[in-house]
């Protein structure tokens, strides 16, 4: 019985001109998105490689450690073929230097705003927007359309339990849509293999998971369509209701949620944060200077009764120690300032995180948002991409800076030695 | 007068003496050697000729695909004839369609009308479209009552109407146009027997008002009841044409079947 | 007759539940877009002002103009929150130096990727996506739906000319849908000044043009729908066709066009350009070193340190100028090369994209809101003009020459340096291009929208004249 019903459902879907049209469109789109994704990925890799090569070349070309400008680039990930997420919005590189924080800058969109005008098209987008619309298109009249054409009466005049009938409808339309749509996805994956995109085992697993999530999302819209179709008497009404649902779920709620969260959770602006950090640094520096002059006054007070030569001798004797002391205080202050900066940054990050959490919680009222977020999490192109990279770069920056300042010190000593041996090198110092 | 068309030899069409007597009046609706061949080669009408005089009801009887609707479509200039012509009050329909249509009212099969309009709103629109601008609400009410729609339904949207109620609205629209000729395409489909009887009465009234009425149907009993002349059509041919008097005492049903059967035999 | 059909069309559309629901959704979205836009403007305005203040505050207490870290910021434009364009994608902050290239940094989406996830709900979005769907929803069965209901036969059993009928239908449905939509739009416009968005006459005019563009865009989809409806027998097939057309026009064509252009025209990456620049800069530096060495040999230090220092400063100044000139030349050359390439790429992308009226509308709206691709160029230009002003100012403050400082330091100790007054800094104020300029930039796209309207209108017209009304 179930078999007959499912078979009829499959036939009626597969034979409809609607199916031919939508299948052609979605096949085209899925293949296009994956193909473009591969191309973009390859371009991104090529760009990344040249960029890092250029940095390396820069290292070989510079003659002094003072000329070193280091940049670290974010490496493209294979998953961005399927889920571009915020990949193009977040900066692609960070300068590594002692006098500035690690900060990702130069996002793909900001260096080429042309791409930002109409944004990117990826697999996730197609599933999220286009396929969900198609799911509705096939189910909005599943029940009430049959009522209108009289076939529902005819079918239920046989000994068919309603539950079974509905279940068969569900299975039939699910199979009728999912199986054909899997074909272009599989071809797309084949493309990925043919283009020799290096995909690791875990990435394959993630892709599998992404496909699973996409199916779940698609299933949601099929069920929603069946639900509304069996709640309403006329197919025109159910279509209208579903379209309004779709607009809200796919287009409105996600945007509305992040904007509502932006209004509800107050995140200090970058300017505020900078002001805060700066105030602290200035305070610290002032108190350090004050203490230092106090210290020196104290030190000199011990020499007040001494003669000039004695003073000099005393000074020369203690100079190393005093300067060391000063340096220690200074380093301590630097550490304090760095710690404070870190804390402030973290506070900002936490505020942003709580804003984000609220936004995402609100947006998850819409399955479309839930789908997109999970896809981004799987693809590693979610909002944490920034903090993740920045954390890694922080660690790298500390190592690199330590190395650089050591090398620079050595270089300076070298220059000084050379200059002294040549004589008259004082000017060289400030070059 | 009823002319003999180029019908097949064995499908004898007899002239009707009484109709001859009426021929003092000019015929209102004329189909003259009407032929329609579609692009795919199907012959929808084959040299069909007939006339309908004022105060006369002509019923085209025939199965599905006999060519009844095609003939009506040519009167309305929805399609152009391949050969021959149709005339309304002497006006050739495919040459001056707008002028001809001013003299035609039309009731179609299963019209849905505007589902979001009330009966009154539908009537108002179509009456104005037909050039009748000064009907009042009362006129609409009267005509709707006349076709048998109860007053409570008048201000309801047509979305909730049954097939029969919509059909009554369609008839009301035709009455409101007050045209000298009325074309009815399967008007009784969807009407219950009581409404069918009411409809027959309505047609009687219209006939006595002097309207020329051309109606297509496959309902033999209603045809017999009301027709002044019955023309039986099959596969684009007018196979028989008889007046009411000639039909008296004859079993129209049998005639219908035998003509069609005979014609079919002949065709094979 | 025309009037009658028009009137019927108005009534038929406005009386339906379909209209009530969809109009409700559209009205809410439009109002929301205006409200959110105004709020967004306030927030970014406050942000902007805080940034400017903070930058000046950081300079307080400094004693040397050389120590300042001056930044300028892109002032939020009142209309940018209604049509965000690329305003969230390009950098808003520029660090101003006395010489050298300026670069915009810190795009909004980079700072707050959370907003990049789902993007913003702005007026342009509501128009491109929702209103076009709205138009299709009411136009797809304009002709074939009447046929299915039998009303077309019934109507044409009367003596009405077809041209009047289709004209009445097109004009009627347009009025029935557009006039109601104008209500929330006008309320939204009123919200702007109430919520504190400073709207000058130029802004009002541009906003008016944006709305006009939106209406034209709406008209394109409406006439297209009637056209398709007059080409097809069944309303279900016209709806399907229109939905496919919609998906392509709104979602696919614009995006794909950009990607095609990216494939076709190769633009050198910024990293490559930067690398060239830094290499050249190093080369110039070593040239300068050798120049200095030979100078030092000719000019021994002698006893008068002060006189020597001055002489050296003079030499260095000359060297600075040479460096600046050469570096600027190369920078300009490289930038120009890249800009030319990316200009070709842009033109290609946008001309392909303009196959879709959605792209034409977006581009026109962005031009009018001055958030189009040109925004960054004008911002950078304004910044460059400011740089000249800034460097003149700094020179007047004896700053900008590192070596001078050192020689100061050498002979310092005598007087306590006075703190600088940051308020003296010239003020940077980004002003959007003039209204006439933005409007003329948007004209080609507006023209395209008009053209689309005309084509589809006549398409619908001609198709209907041939339509089989049976």
XYZ file of N, CA and C in Angstrom, chain C residues 122-325:
612
model
N 18.493 46.471 4.815
C 18.313 47.874 4.458
C 17.243 48.019 3.386
N 16.940 49.261 3.087
C 15.846 49.541 2.169
C 16.116 48.910 0.805
N 17.369 48.976 0.402
C 17.718 48.437 -0.908
C 17.426 46.939 -0.952
N 17.732 46.246 0.141
C 17.464 44.813 0.222
C 15.966 44.539 0.124
N 15.189 45.309 0.882
C 13.739 45.109 0.870
C 13.200 45.302 -0.548
N 13.710 46.324 -1.211
C 13.243 46.566 -2.571
C 13.657 45.436 -3.505
N 14.955 45.143 -3.545
C 15.416 44.169 -4.545
C 14.764 42.812 -4.332
N 14.701 42.362 -3.117
C 14.228 40.995 -2.910
C 12.718 40.953 -2.722
N 12.232 41.689 -1.757
C 10.846 41.484 -1.356
C 9.872 42.117 -2.347
N 10.151 43.351 -2.744
C 9.182 44.004 -3.616
C 9.114 43.362 -4.992
N 10.230 42.830 -5.461
C 10.175 42.177 -6.764
C 9.303 40.922 -6.684
N 9.429 40.196 -5.569
C 8.572 39.025 -5.376
C 7.109 39.443 -5.312
N 6.893 40.545 -4.617
C 5.552 41.117 -4.469
C 4.962 41.399 -5.853
N 5.766 41.998 -6.721
C 5.284 42.331 -8.067
C 4.919 41.064 -8.823
N 5.775 40.045 -8.710
C 5.508 38.796 -9.427
C 4.222 38.154 -8.928
N 4.069 38.198 -7.617
C 2.923 37.557 -6.984
C 1.609 38.138 -7.481
N 1.634 39.397 -7.901
C 0.385 40.003 -8.347
C 0.280 40.086 -9.870
N 1.378 39.806 -10.538
C 1.319 39.939 -11.991
C 1.283 38.606 -12.719
N 1.662 37.530 -12.017
C 1.895 36.291 -12.759
C 0.625 35.743 -13.419
N -0.547 36.013 -12.803
C -1.769 35.464 -13.400
C -2.653 36.566 -13.959
N -2.053 37.702 -14.256
C -2.847 38.840 -14.719
C -3.678 38.479 -15.941
N -3.093 37.779 -16.868
C -3.821 37.446 -18.089
C -4.317 36.007 -18.055
N -3.379 35.075 -17.845
C -3.817 33.681 -17.948
C -4.716 33.277 -16.786
N -4.625 33.985 -15.673
C -5.542 33.728 -14.570
C -6.968 34.095 -14.950
N -7.110 35.196 -15.664
C -8.443 35.600 -16.111
C -9.005 34.587 -17.102
N -8.087 34.044 -17.866
C -8.526 33.033 -18.807
C -9.028 31.793 -18.068
N -8.253 31.415 -17.049
C -8.637 30.229 -16.288
C -9.983 30.419 -15.594
N -10.262 31.644 -15.211
C -11.527 31.901 -14.529
C -12.664 32.165 -15.515
N -12.321 32.237 -16.790
C -13.366 32.455 -17.787
C -13.755 33.904 -17.966
N -13.170 34.782 -17.176
C -13.572 36.184 -17.263
C -13.033 36.855 -18.520
N -11.945 36.281 -19.041
C -11.377 36.890 -20.238
C -12.333 36.711 -21.416
N -12.872 35.497 -21.530
C -13.875 35.223 -22.571
C -15.064 36.147 -22.407
N -15.492 36.219 -21.179
C -16.686 36.986 -20.899
C -16.459 38.466 -21.227
N -15.283 38.953 -20.860
C -14.998 40.360 -21.127
C -14.951 40.610 -22.620
N -14.321 39.697 -23.327
C -14.158 39.941 -24.749
C -15.376 39.532 -25.564
N -16.438 39.052 -24.883
C -17.701 38.913 -25.585
C -18.326 40.296 -25.733
N -17.711 41.285 -25.070
C -18.171 42.665 -25.239
C -17.271 43.371 -26.236
N -17.753 44.537 -26.666
C -16.956 45.207 -27.692
C -15.896 46.091 -27.051
N -14.840 45.435 -26.508
C -13.726 46.232 -26.010
C -12.488 45.963 -26.839
N -11.792 47.029 -27.198
C -10.535 46.847 -27.909
C -9.499 46.257 -26.959
N -8.675 45.382 -27.487
C -7.680 44.713 -26.648
C -6.652 45.673 -26.072
N -6.280 46.656 -26.895
C -5.232 47.558 -26.411
C -5.699 48.310 -25.166
N -6.968 48.696 -25.162
C -7.461 49.398 -23.984
C -7.488 48.483 -22.774
N -7.866 47.237 -23.054
C -7.948 46.277 -21.956
C -6.580 46.072 -21.305
N -5.564 45.814 -22.113
C -4.240 45.524 -21.549
C -3.661 46.772 -20.901
N -3.942 47.918 -21.521
C -3.451 49.168 -20.947
C -4.068 49.380 -19.563
N -5.371 49.156 -19.511
C -6.066 49.310 -18.230
C -5.516 48.367 -17.197
N -5.207 47.161 -17.636
C -4.683 46.161 -16.714
C -3.323 46.573 -16.178
N -2.445 46.977 -17.096
C -1.085 47.324 -16.681
C -1.089 48.535 -15.750
N -1.786 49.573 -16.197
C -1.792 50.788 -15.384
C -2.507 50.531 -14.056
N -3.631 49.805 -14.153
C -4.398 49.531 -12.942
C -3.603 48.762 -11.923
N -2.955 47.673 -12.360
C -2.232 46.874 -11.367
C -1.037 47.649 -10.829
N -0.433 48.454 -11.685
C 0.707 49.260 -11.211
C 0.252 50.223 -10.116
N -0.829 50.931 -10.406
C -1.319 51.894 -9.411
C -1.756 51.182 -8.133
N -2.461 50.067 -8.315
C -2.999 49.370 -7.152
C -1.889 48.915 -6.218
N -0.722 48.618 -6.771
C 0.350 48.110 -5.926
C 1.286 49.220 -5.456
N 1.538 50.187 -6.323
C 2.539 51.195 -5.974
C 1.992 52.228 -4.991
N 0.772 52.681 -5.238
C 0.242 53.735 -4.370
C 0.190 53.284 -2.899
N -0.318 52.081 -2.609
C -0.275 51.659 -1.206
C 1.142 51.586 -0.644
N 2.074 51.153 -1.498
C 3.445 51.035 -1.004
C 4.045 52.389 -0.661
N 3.562 53.420 -1.345
C 4.122 54.739 -1.082
C 3.807 55.195 0.339
N 2.727 54.666 0.897
C 2.349 55.098 2.251
C 3.438 54.753 3.279
N 3.801 53.454 3.412
C 4.876 53.176 4.381
C 6.182 53.868 4.014
N 6.428 54.028 2.723
C 7.680 54.683 2.331
C 7.685 56.126 2.821
N 6.567 56.805 2.646
C 6.514 58.198 3.078
C 6.600 58.295 4.608
N 5.919 57.378 5.288
C 6.018 57.380 6.753
C 7.473 57.172 7.156
N 8.120 56.225 6.463
C 9.532 55.961 6.743
C 10.376 57.204 6.536
N 10.094 57.929 5.457
C 10.852 59.155 5.193
C 10.656 60.144 6.332
N 9.432 60.218 6.825
C 9.172 61.144 7.930
C 9.937 60.724 9.180
N 10.101 59.408 9.337
C 10.814 58.896 10.512
C 12.250 59.421 10.552
N 12.842 59.592 9.381
C 14.270 59.928 9.343
C 14.587 61.201 10.126
N 13.952 62.335 9.799
C 14.286 63.529 10.586
C 13.874 63.399 12.048
N 12.785 62.653 12.294
C 12.345 62.499 13.687
C 13.403 61.751 14.485
N 14.007 60.750 13.847
C 15.020 59.960 14.552
C 16.403 60.601 14.454
N 16.436 61.816 13.986
C 17.690 62.558 14.064
C 18.673 62.309 12.941
N 18.176 61.940 11.784
C 19.090 61.834 10.645
C 19.062 63.186 9.924
N 20.199 63.827 9.812
C 20.195 65.154 9.195
C 19.985 65.044 7.687
N 18.831 65.481 7.249
C 18.508 65.362 5.829
C 18.473 66.750 5.205
N 19.466 67.024 4.363
C 19.456 68.287 3.635
C 18.595 68.148 2.388
N 18.482 69.234 1.652
C 17.640 69.156 0.457
C 18.242 68.182 -0.548
N 19.577 68.165 -0.589
C 20.239 67.226 -1.497
C 19.904 65.795 -1.142
N 19.938 65.498 0.171
C 19.615 64.135 0.615
C 18.178 63.767 0.257
N 17.288 64.715 0.491
C 15.880 64.430 0.162
C 15.729 64.111 -1.311
N 16.437 64.909 -2.118
C 16.315 64.698 -3.543
C 16.850 63.314 -3.923
N 18.002 62.992 -3.315
C 18.585 61.683 -3.640
C 17.699 60.554 -3.152
N 17.137 60.730 -1.963
C 16.232 59.704 -1.445
C 15.028 59.557 -2.370
N 14.535 60.712 -2.832
C 13.416 60.669 -3.767
C 13.777 59.883 -5.012
N 14.995 60.111 -5.497
C 15.431 59.389 -6.693
C 15.579 57.899 -6.397
N 16.048 57.576 -5.190
C 16.180 56.156 -4.835
C 14.803 55.496 -4.863
N 13.824 56.205 -4.290
C 12.474 55.645 -4.274
C 11.935 55.534 -5.702
N 12.230 56.540 -6.500
C 11.811 56.483 -7.905
C 12.426 55.266 -8.593
N 13.731 55.076 -8.333
C 14.405 53.912 -8.930
C 13.719 52.635 -8.461
N 13.361 52.601 -7.167
C 12.686 51.429 -6.616
C 11.367 51.181 -7.323
N 10.635 52.260 -7.581
C 9.340 52.104 -8.245
C 9.530 51.629 -9.681
N 10.550 52.173 -10.329
C 10.839 51.712 -11.689
C 11.169 50.223 -11.682
N 11.974 49.838 -10.691
C 12.376 48.439 -10.571
C 11.157 47.558 -10.347
N 10.291 48.034 -9.477
C 9.040 47.324 -9.223
C 8.253 47.192 -10.525
N 8.208 48.288 -11.283
C 7.498 48.290 -12.562
C 8.069 47.255 -13.523
N 9.400 47.105 -13.504
C 10.018 46.126 -14.395
C 9.457 44.738 -14.108
N 9.422 44.390 -12.814
C 8.956 43.039 -12.501
C 7.455 42.883 -12.733
N 6.730 43.959 -12.546
C 5.293 43.872 -12.783
C 5.001 43.692 -14.278
N 5.622 44.534 -15.101
C 5.361 44.411 -16.536
C 5.889 43.082 -17.062
N 7.031 42.655 -16.507
C 7.568 41.364 -16.921
C 6.565 40.254 -16.595
N 5.990 40.330 -15.400
C 5.038 39.292 -15.003
C 3.837 39.280 -15.916
N 3.306 40.476 -16.229
C 2.150 40.529 -17.114
C 2.537 39.985 -18.494
N 3.742 40.330 -18.908
C 4.258 39.857 -20.187
C 4.274 38.327 -20.219
N 4.907 37.739 -19.216
C 4.984 36.278 -19.169
C 3.586 35.684 -19.065
N 2.740 36.348 -18.308
C 1.373 35.863 -18.154
C 0.639 35.871 -19.492
N 0.964 36.857 -20.316
C 0.308 36.949 -21.619
C 0.955 36.037 -22.646
N 2.060 35.387 -22.242
C 2.730 34.476 -23.164
C 2.367 33.030 -22.862
N 1.750 32.802 -21.727
C 1.527 31.422 -21.294
C 0.046 31.149 -21.107
N -0.283 29.881 -21.165
C -1.674 29.478 -21.046
C -2.087 29.344 -19.586
N -1.188 28.750 -18.790
C -1.596 28.418 -17.428
C -0.823 29.256 -16.417
N -1.531 29.671 -15.381
C -0.892 30.554 -14.407
C 0.173 29.810 -13.617
N 0.013 28.492 -13.437
C 1.044 27.778 -12.692
C 2.353 27.799 -13.460
N 2.274 27.678 -14.792
C 3.542 27.687 -15.537
C 4.132 29.085 -15.585
N 3.284 30.123 -15.665
C 3.877 31.464 -15.679
C 4.529 31.752 -14.333
N 3.926 31.254 -13.253
C 4.546 31.514 -11.953
C 5.902 30.837 -11.847
N 5.947 29.612 -12.288
C 7.216 28.889 -12.227
C 8.289 29.603 -13.041
N 7.895 30.006 -14.249
C 8.861 30.711 -15.101
C 9.355 31.980 -14.427
N 8.414 32.715 -13.873
C 8.794 33.980 -13.252
C 9.681 33.765 -12.037
N 9.401 32.695 -11.313
C 10.230 32.423 -10.137
C 11.657 32.110 -10.562
N 11.777 31.337 -11.617
C 13.114 31.025 -12.122
C 13.802 32.316 -12.601
N 13.056 33.130 -13.331
C 13.625 34.405 -13.787
C 14.046 35.245 -12.577
N 13.213 35.252 -11.573
C 13.505 36.046 -10.371
C 14.795 35.560 -9.704
N 14.890 34.236 -9.539
C 16.090 33.695 -8.893
C 17.329 34.117 -9.668
N 17.226 34.024 -10.986
C 18.396 34.393 -11.778
C 18.673 35.884 -11.707
N 17.625 36.671 -11.882
C 17.849 38.118 -11.958
C 18.329 38.670 -10.622
N 17.750 38.184 -9.544
C 18.051 38.801 -8.255
C 19.259 38.152 -7.583
N 19.347 36.824 -7.688
C 20.368 36.159 -6.894
C 21.575 35.715 -7.710
N 21.354 35.338 -8.942
C 22.436 34.656 -9.651
C 23.227 35.586 -10.567
N 22.534 36.224 -11.491
C 23.249 36.992 -12.524
C 24.241 38.002 -11.931
N 23.821 38.813 -10.948
C 24.779 39.802 -10.436
C 26.033 39.146 -9.863
N 25.837 38.072 -9.095
C 26.998 37.443 -8.464
C 27.898 36.791 -9.494
N 27.264 36.095 -10.420
C 28.058 35.377 -11.415
C 28.814 36.366 -12.310
N 28.173 37.484 -12.611
C 28.836 38.445 -13.502
C 30.165 38.907 -12.901
N 30.159 39.136 -11.593
C 31.388 39.566 -10.936
C 32.450 38.479 -11.040
N 32.002 37.234 -10.852
C 32.978 36.145 -10.889
C 33.515 35.933 -12.298
N 32.647 36.113 -13.279
C 33.120 35.995 -14.669
C 34.177 37.069 -14.938
N 33.864 38.291 -14.501
C 34.819 39.373 -14.729
C 36.137 39.080 -14.023
N 36.038 38.470 -12.840
C 37.261 38.151 -12.106
C 38.107 37.141 -12.862
N 37.410 36.205 -13.549
C 38.138 35.208 -14.336
C 38.785 35.858 -15.562
N 38.050 36.802 -16.160
C 38.491 37.330 -17.447
C 39.609 38.352 -17.292
N 39.449 39.255 -16.341
C 40.443 40.314 -16.193
C 41.269 40.039 -14.936
N 42.573 40.031 -15.126
C 43.454 39.718 -14.011
C 43.934 41.020 -13.376
N 43.611 41.199 -12.127
C 44.058 42.404 -11.429
C 45.184 42.006 -10.475
N 46.329 42.688 -10.550
C 47.426 42.324 -9.653
C 46.990 42.483 -8.195
N 47.401 41.543 -7.351
C 46.953 41.594 -5.969
C 47.641 42.743 -5.236
N 46.969 43.198 -4.213
C 47.511 44.290 -3.416
C 48.866 43.899 -2.824
N 48.998 42.626 -2.473
C 50.259 42.171 -1.878
C 51.412 42.368 -2.849
N 51.121 42.044 -4.111
C 52.158 42.199 -5.133
C 52.560 43.668 -5.238
N 51.551 44.529 -5.298
C 51.823 45.949 -5.420
C 52.613 46.453 -4.210
N 52.193 46.011 -3.027
C 52.892 46.426 -1.808
C 54.339 45.993 -1.823
N 54.521 44.778 -2.320
C 55.871 44.245 -2.354
C 56.755 45.101 -3.249
N 56.232 45.437 -4.409
C 56.994 46.276 -5.335
C 57.361 47.596 -4.673
N 56.373 48.132 -3.981
C 56.612 49.421 -3.351
C 57.698 49.318 -2.293
N 57.599 48.284 -1.466
C 58.562 48.239 -0.363
C 59.954 47.930 -0.897
N 59.998 47.150 -1.981
C 61.303 46.874 -2.574
C 61.922 48.180 -3.107
N 61.109 48.946 -3.786
C 61.605 50.194 -4.346
C 62.027 51.148 -3.243
N 61.250 51.155 -2.188
C 61.566 52.026 -1.064
C 62.929 51.664 -0.479
N 63.185 50.360 -0.381
C 64.477 49.930 0.157
C 65.611 50.332 -0.769
N 65.332 50.190 -2.073
C 66.344 50.554 -3.056
C 66.687 52.042 -2.923
N 65.636 52.831 -2.802
C 65.864 54.259 -2.648
C 66.649 54.544 -1.376
N 66.353 53.768 -0.350
C 67.025 53.981 0.921
C 68.518 53.712 0.800
N 68.846 52.643 0.092
C 70.282 52.348 -0.011
C 70.980 53.375 -0.907
N 70.255 53.836 -1.927
C 70.822 54.914 -2.742
C 71.125 56.118 -1.873
N 70.186 56.358 -0.997
C 70.317 57.516 -0.141
C 71.493 57.345 0.819
N 71.654 56.135 1.295
C 72.762 55.859 2.201
C 74.092 56.176 1.528
N 74.193 55.701 0.272
C 75.480 55.933 -0.393
C 75.669 57.419 -0.676
N 74.552 58.099 -1.001
C 74.635 59.538 -1.213
C 75.120 60.211 0.063
N 74.586 59.729 1.185
C 74.974 60.322 2.455
C 76.449 60.085 2.760
N 76.888 58.880 2.438
C 78.285 58.559 2.718
C 79.201 59.502 1.954
N 78.890 59.679 0.663
C 79.778 60.554 -0.112
C 79.670 61.990 0.390
N 78.470 62.365 0.835
C 78.311 63.713 1.389
C 79.156 63.852 2.657
N 79.111 62.781 3.486
C 79.824 62.844 4.759
C 81.332 62.958 4.536
N 81.784 62.319 3.451
C 83.223 62.420 3.177
C 83.601 63.835 2.782
N 82.672 64.470 1.993
C 82.961 65.843 1.571
C 82.783 66.841 2.696
N 81.944 66.494 3.662
C 81.660 67.430 4.742
C 82.031 66.839 6.086
N 83.275 66.932 6.448
C 83.682 66.395 7.748
C 82.963 67.128 8.876
N 82.863 66.434 9.997
C 82.015 66.925 11.075
C 82.546 68.208 11.710
N 83.860 68.326 11.784
C 84.429 69.571 12.276
C 84.117 69.821 13.743
N 84.298 71.069 14.172
C 84.118 71.392 15.588
C 82.753 71.965 15.885
N 82.244 72.714 14.904
C 80.954 73.340 15.149
C 79.808 72.366 14.872
N 79.414 71.678 15.935
C 78.396 70.637 15.770
C 77.084 71.186 15.270
N 76.757 72.373 15.807
C 75.470 72.935 15.448
C 75.395 73.276 13.952
N 76.451 73.927 13.460
C 76.488 74.290 12.048
C 76.438 73.034 11.178
N 77.151 72.021 11.646
C 77.168 70.765 10.900
C 75.769 70.155 10.833
N 75.137 70.170 11.997
C 73.783 69.609 12.068
C 72.860 70.309 11.091
N 72.969 71.640 11.049
C 72.081 72.358 10.134
C 72.347 72.001 8.680
N 73.667 71.908 8.393
C 74.029 71.554 7.022
C 73.464 70.174 6.649
N 73.585 69.307 7.638
C 73.117 67.953 7.376
C 71.598 67.921 7.191
N 70.944 68.693 8.005
C 69.496 68.760 7.856
C 69.110 69.206 6.466
N 69.852 70.204 5.995
C 69.551 70.707 4.666
C 69.722 69.618 3.617
N 70.826 68.917 3.785
C 71.083 67.823 2.860
C 69.950 66.796 2.922
N 69.594 66.474 4.137
C 68.552 65.460 4.314
C 67.226 65.884 3.714
N 66.954 67.172 3.852
C 65.713 67.673 3.304
C 65.668 67.452 1.788
N 66.782 67.775 1.155
C 66.861 67.541 -0.289
C 66.649 66.082 -0.610
N 67.303 65.249 0.205
C 67.154 63.811 -0.007
C 65.700 63.380 0.176
N 65.052 63.948 1.199
C 63.640 63.633 1.441
C 62.815 63.929 0.197
N 63.085 65.113 -0.356
C 62.284 65.510 -1.507
C 62.482 64.555 -2.670
N 63.752 64.183 -2.878
C 64.027 63.236 -3.968
C 63.285 61.927 -3.733
N 63.411 61.473 -2.476
C 62.750 60.211 -2.130
C 61.247 60.299 -2.370
N 60.676 61.386 -1.841
C 59.229 61.554 -1.983
C 58.814 61.522 -3.440
N 59.583 62.296 -4.225
C 59.198 62.415 -5.626
C 59.242 61.059 -6.328
